XYZ file of C-alpha atoms in Angstrom:
336
model
C -1.193 78.612 13.317
C -1.619 81.861 15.242
C -2.151 85.275 13.725
C -0.760 88.122 15.854
C -0.300 91.057 13.497
C -2.888 93.817 13.526
C -5.020 92.281 16.238
C -8.431 93.982 16.280
C -9.709 95.074 19.686
C -12.538 93.236 21.382
C -14.141 94.197 24.697
C -13.712 92.762 28.166
C -16.478 92.246 30.716
C -15.591 95.663 32.127
C -15.712 97.481 28.796
C -11.964 97.771 28.165
C -10.388 96.884 24.836
C -8.943 93.375 24.629
C -6.620 91.905 22.031
C -8.045 89.107 19.915
C -5.800 86.192 19.080
C -6.854 84.204 16.001
C -5.913 80.536 16.011
C -6.372 78.213 13.050
C -7.004 74.552 13.881
C -6.314 72.314 10.933
C -7.866 68.933 10.052
C -4.939 67.104 11.659
C -5.826 68.495 15.105
C -9.580 68.016 14.767
C -10.896 65.668 17.439
C -8.384 66.675 20.109
C -9.487 68.303 23.355
C -10.198 71.904 22.491
C -8.055 73.432 25.260
C -5.099 71.239 24.271
C -5.421 72.040 20.586
C -5.648 75.776 21.184
C -2.823 75.941 23.754
C -0.506 74.162 21.328
C -1.075 77.025 18.863
C -1.110 79.960 21.269
C 2.416 80.804 22.326
C 2.512 81.928 25.946
C -0.990 80.678 26.826
C -1.107 77.577 29.011
C -3.995 75.116 29.008
C -5.003 76.418 32.430
C -5.086 79.975 31.091
C -7.104 78.837 28.049
C -9.550 77.075 30.363
C -9.957 80.245 32.455
C -10.535 82.331 29.327
C -13.120 79.824 28.100
C -14.924 80.029 31.456
C -15.052 83.802 30.966
C -16.632 83.368 27.519
C -13.554 84.725 25.745
C -13.188 81.931 23.167
C -15.401 81.844 20.074
C -15.660 80.150 16.699
C -17.891 81.649 14.009
C -19.470 83.861 16.679
C -20.375 80.904 18.939
C -19.079 81.172 22.515
C -17.199 78.020 23.544
C -17.015 77.297 27.268
C -16.246 73.560 27.464
C -12.462 72.924 27.401
C -13.013 69.170 27.018
C -15.056 69.546 23.834
C -13.572 68.100 20.666
C -11.834 70.600 18.434
C -13.156 71.197 14.952
C -11.165 72.531 12.041
C -11.604 76.284 11.659
C -10.672 79.719 12.974
C -10.983 80.390 16.686
C -10.822 83.792 18.347
C -9.466 84.263 21.872
C -10.120 87.662 23.494
C -7.252 88.386 25.888
C -8.171 91.081 28.420
C -5.634 93.672 29.534
C -3.967 92.784 32.840
C -5.406 94.167 36.040
C -3.060 96.162 38.273
C -0.788 93.739 40.106
C -0.670 95.651 43.371
C -3.686 97.750 44.399
C -2.836 100.957 46.242
C -4.279 101.838 49.670
C -6.954 104.542 49.483
C -8.634 106.415 52.323
C -12.209 105.401 51.535
C -14.772 105.299 54.377
C -15.997 101.818 55.337
C -19.183 100.825 57.167
C -17.661 98.231 59.515
C -20.062 95.814 61.197
C -17.388 93.737 62.960
C -13.631 93.523 63.135
C -11.056 91.541 65.056
C -7.491 90.408 64.402
C -8.619 87.791 61.889
C -11.494 89.164 59.830
C -13.535 92.230 59.030
C -17.228 92.403 58.088
C -18.356 95.436 56.092
C -21.596 96.792 54.665
C -20.610 97.482 51.067
C -22.443 100.302 49.289
C -23.824 99.904 45.789
C -21.411 101.252 43.190
C -18.243 99.977 44.892
C -16.434 97.110 43.165
C -14.926 94.508 45.468
C -11.480 94.421 43.845
C -9.639 96.203 41.020
C -10.184 94.931 37.493
C -9.947 96.353 33.982
C -12.276 99.342 33.916
C -12.223 99.681 37.724
C -8.573 100.289 38.636
C -9.222 101.855 42.036
C -11.899 103.060 44.433
C -12.639 99.446 45.339
C -13.191 97.646 48.615
C -9.663 96.213 48.370
C -8.191 99.718 48.088
C -10.172 100.762 51.175
C -9.174 97.635 53.124
C -5.494 98.111 52.352
C -5.672 101.598 53.870
C -7.751 100.541 56.871
C -5.990 97.270 57.713
C -2.457 98.135 56.652
C 0.091 95.330 56.646
C -2.325 92.790 58.147
C -3.749 92.175 54.661
C -0.380 91.729 52.964
C -0.223 88.388 51.219
C -3.569 87.176 52.534
C -5.386 85.660 49.566
C -3.006 86.939 46.902
C -1.568 90.288 45.898
C -4.348 91.414 43.553
C -7.278 90.470 45.827
C -5.983 90.460 49.406
C -8.502 89.268 51.967
C -11.250 88.533 49.463
C -12.992 85.179 49.957
C -16.324 85.997 48.269
C -17.789 88.810 46.209
C -21.007 90.636 45.553
C -21.627 92.574 42.358
C -20.483 96.173 42.121
C -24.061 97.465 42.062
C -25.339 95.083 44.733
C -25.156 96.387 48.299
C -24.763 94.585 51.577
C -22.761 92.435 53.973
C -19.393 90.986 53.012
C -16.647 89.351 55.077
C -12.920 89.674 54.339
C -9.978 87.844 55.870
C -7.152 89.582 57.735
C -5.091 86.485 58.519
C -4.113 83.342 56.658
C -5.994 81.198 59.182
C -9.187 83.187 58.610
C -8.730 83.112 54.843
C -8.318 79.346 54.761
C -11.180 78.788 57.198
C -13.618 81.108 55.435
C -12.724 79.657 52.034
C -13.495 76.178 53.377
C -16.862 77.343 54.733
C -17.849 78.868 51.401
C -16.664 75.776 49.507
C -18.816 73.578 51.769
C -21.798 75.996 51.450
C -21.730 76.220 55.245
C -22.601 79.923 55.278
C -25.924 81.655 55.927
C -26.527 84.170 53.136
C -29.842 85.909 52.580
C -30.483 88.593 49.974
C -33.488 90.856 49.544
C -34.644 91.624 45.990
C -37.358 93.923 44.728
C -38.643 92.354 41.529
C -40.725 93.162 38.482
C -43.888 91.154 39.028
C -43.629 88.214 41.405
C -42.140 84.740 40.984
C -44.509 81.804 40.653
C -44.911 79.812 42.759
C -44.354 82.429 45.466
C -41.792 80.285 47.281
C -39.610 77.353 46.424
C -36.153 76.294 45.299
C -34.508 77.083 41.980
C -31.927 74.456 41.075
C -30.168 74.792 37.729
C -26.761 74.794 36.095
C -25.285 78.244 35.465
C -22.554 79.245 33.051
C -21.637 81.779 30.409
C -24.366 82.444 27.884
C -23.620 80.957 24.493
C -25.164 84.054 22.903
C -23.525 86.802 24.982
C -20.300 86.099 26.859
C -20.918 89.044 29.196
C -23.992 87.322 30.624
C -24.573 84.226 32.702
C -27.405 81.885 31.796
C -29.267 78.758 32.838
C -27.695 75.909 30.850
C -29.008 72.475 29.964
C -25.514 70.984 30.139
C -22.180 72.207 31.437
C -21.817 75.114 33.801
C -21.980 74.660 37.570
C -24.758 73.650 39.940
C -26.624 76.641 41.370
C -29.272 76.459 44.114
C -31.374 79.377 45.389
C -34.177 79.078 47.955
C -36.645 81.958 47.652
C -39.690 83.281 49.491
C -41.962 86.099 48.328
C -42.492 88.142 51.491
C -44.620 90.948 49.987
C -46.413 91.741 46.748
C -47.252 95.197 45.467
C -50.244 96.017 43.305
C -53.207 93.733 42.554
C -52.928 90.342 44.256
C -54.066 88.554 41.094
C -51.405 90.293 39.007
C -48.616 91.779 41.152
C -46.698 94.723 39.718
C -43.700 94.100 41.955
C -42.609 92.000 44.911
C -40.133 91.723 47.744
C -38.345 88.377 47.591
C -35.957 86.896 50.167
C -33.353 84.666 48.535
C -31.211 82.246 50.510
C -28.121 81.054 48.705
C -27.038 77.448 48.913
C -24.369 78.013 46.265
C -22.764 81.273 45.210
C -22.323 81.494 41.455
C -21.739 84.648 39.454
C -25.023 86.618 39.112
C -26.862 83.603 40.568
C -29.840 85.387 42.148
C -30.234 87.797 39.240
C -30.323 84.968 36.690
C -32.541 82.720 38.809
C -35.157 85.404 39.483
C -35.170 86.355 35.809
C -35.701 82.676 34.951
C -38.878 82.789 37.094
C -40.137 85.803 35.154
C -39.438 88.208 38.030
C -36.081 89.930 37.443
C -34.661 92.437 39.904
C -35.999 95.913 39.285
C -33.366 98.109 37.672
C -31.236 95.173 36.510
C -29.484 96.418 33.345
C -28.426 92.936 32.224
C -31.175 90.478 33.173
C -34.149 92.808 33.584
C -35.887 91.990 30.324
C -39.316 93.565 30.039
C -40.453 96.987 31.186
C -41.958 97.496 34.667
C -45.485 98.906 34.863
C -45.712 102.698 34.714
C -46.412 103.139 38.462
C -43.355 101.017 39.270
C -41.162 103.008 36.874
C -42.353 106.213 38.516
C -41.568 104.813 41.970
C -38.072 103.791 40.842
C -37.410 107.291 39.512
C -38.652 108.942 42.726
C -36.536 106.592 44.859
C -33.435 107.217 42.750
C -32.896 103.528 42.037
C -30.355 103.317 39.220
C -29.076 99.771 39.763
C -30.418 96.283 40.376
C -32.603 96.227 43.490
C -30.603 93.524 45.280
C -29.140 93.695 48.785
C -27.080 91.178 50.765
C -29.025 91.471 54.014
C -27.744 88.604 56.197
C -24.409 86.843 56.570
C -23.855 84.212 59.240
C -21.034 81.731 59.825
C -18.833 80.066 62.406
C -15.782 82.240 63.063
C -12.932 80.206 61.544
C -10.514 80.985 64.389
C -12.576 81.476 67.562
C -15.322 78.970 66.718
C -18.002 81.494 67.704
C -21.221 81.576 65.679
C -21.647 85.093 64.301
C -24.452 86.658 62.294
C -24.675 90.097 60.719
C -27.635 91.963 59.271
C -27.819 95.072 57.126
C -31.003 97.096 56.598
C -32.082 98.047 53.107
C -30.098 101.011 51.775
C -31.907 104.289 51.144
C -32.777 103.729 47.474
C -34.314 100.292 48.030
C -36.020 101.300 51.293
C -37.646 104.316 49.647
C -38.656 102.269 46.637
C -40.291 99.644 48.843
C -42.183 102.349 50.741
C -43.489 103.772 47.459
C -44.417 100.323 46.147
C -46.564 99.643 49.225
C -48.803 102.508 48.071
C -49.643 100.832 44.736
């Protein structure tokens, strides 16, 4: 049984109000697959849509976030937060782009912090997609879908750095295959609170939506998806025996949502300025350096992107220097 009248608002990942659909699973449906049981009650929501909503942490029962569609349903009241739809067709906008490479098939840009990759609830425009539609014109039409044309991978809105986008179907298919096979060189630079221990190694976990906060990702014991990050502490700042901060190079083997931010936090060295995973307060000298540098976001930068061009077969590699806020912060940290 579904209750639709007077739906109270919830909140999406981007802060916009979402409708909450309440579904009552009775004893007769207990034991069925959860996605099947819920989709049979929710008119207009397919099992695939329910599965996607569960992956986003939008399904709860008694305040517990449920992310496993194959789990067995229990009798009770379930809440499904349905986010408002994103704009179907982003509009071209004349937004300057820092272009590192471009040919007929793909474009590589150096994305600034503060720019979302594609429109979503809460970020309807001003995105990389809006800028690409203006710059590339009709060459992006239909490539990768109407809402996210050309996009084959993403970096967080407040993470800066190198990103490749497809301009042709051949490039889109080829790049997607490379990312799926993890056959891409991706290195990020993070400035962290404290330093990870040991100073270098590999973090291999499963990542998924937090069961306590659906807006966050978390290391999970079961479920989720495999996530692998190779890291190397290239500099420490402050006393060697107890670093106040560090510069850490992270090489991605997989590319999960918030992967580096969660993995570094799991090592006790979150990115400086991270509003979501930066638990703990940096030492006073580090806080002062962050303020002087004007760092108001997570100190994470996609510095290197290398791959085999999916059409020409040429091996290409692109590097981006640290942006001004991170570069100034690092310079100040070296004085600690």
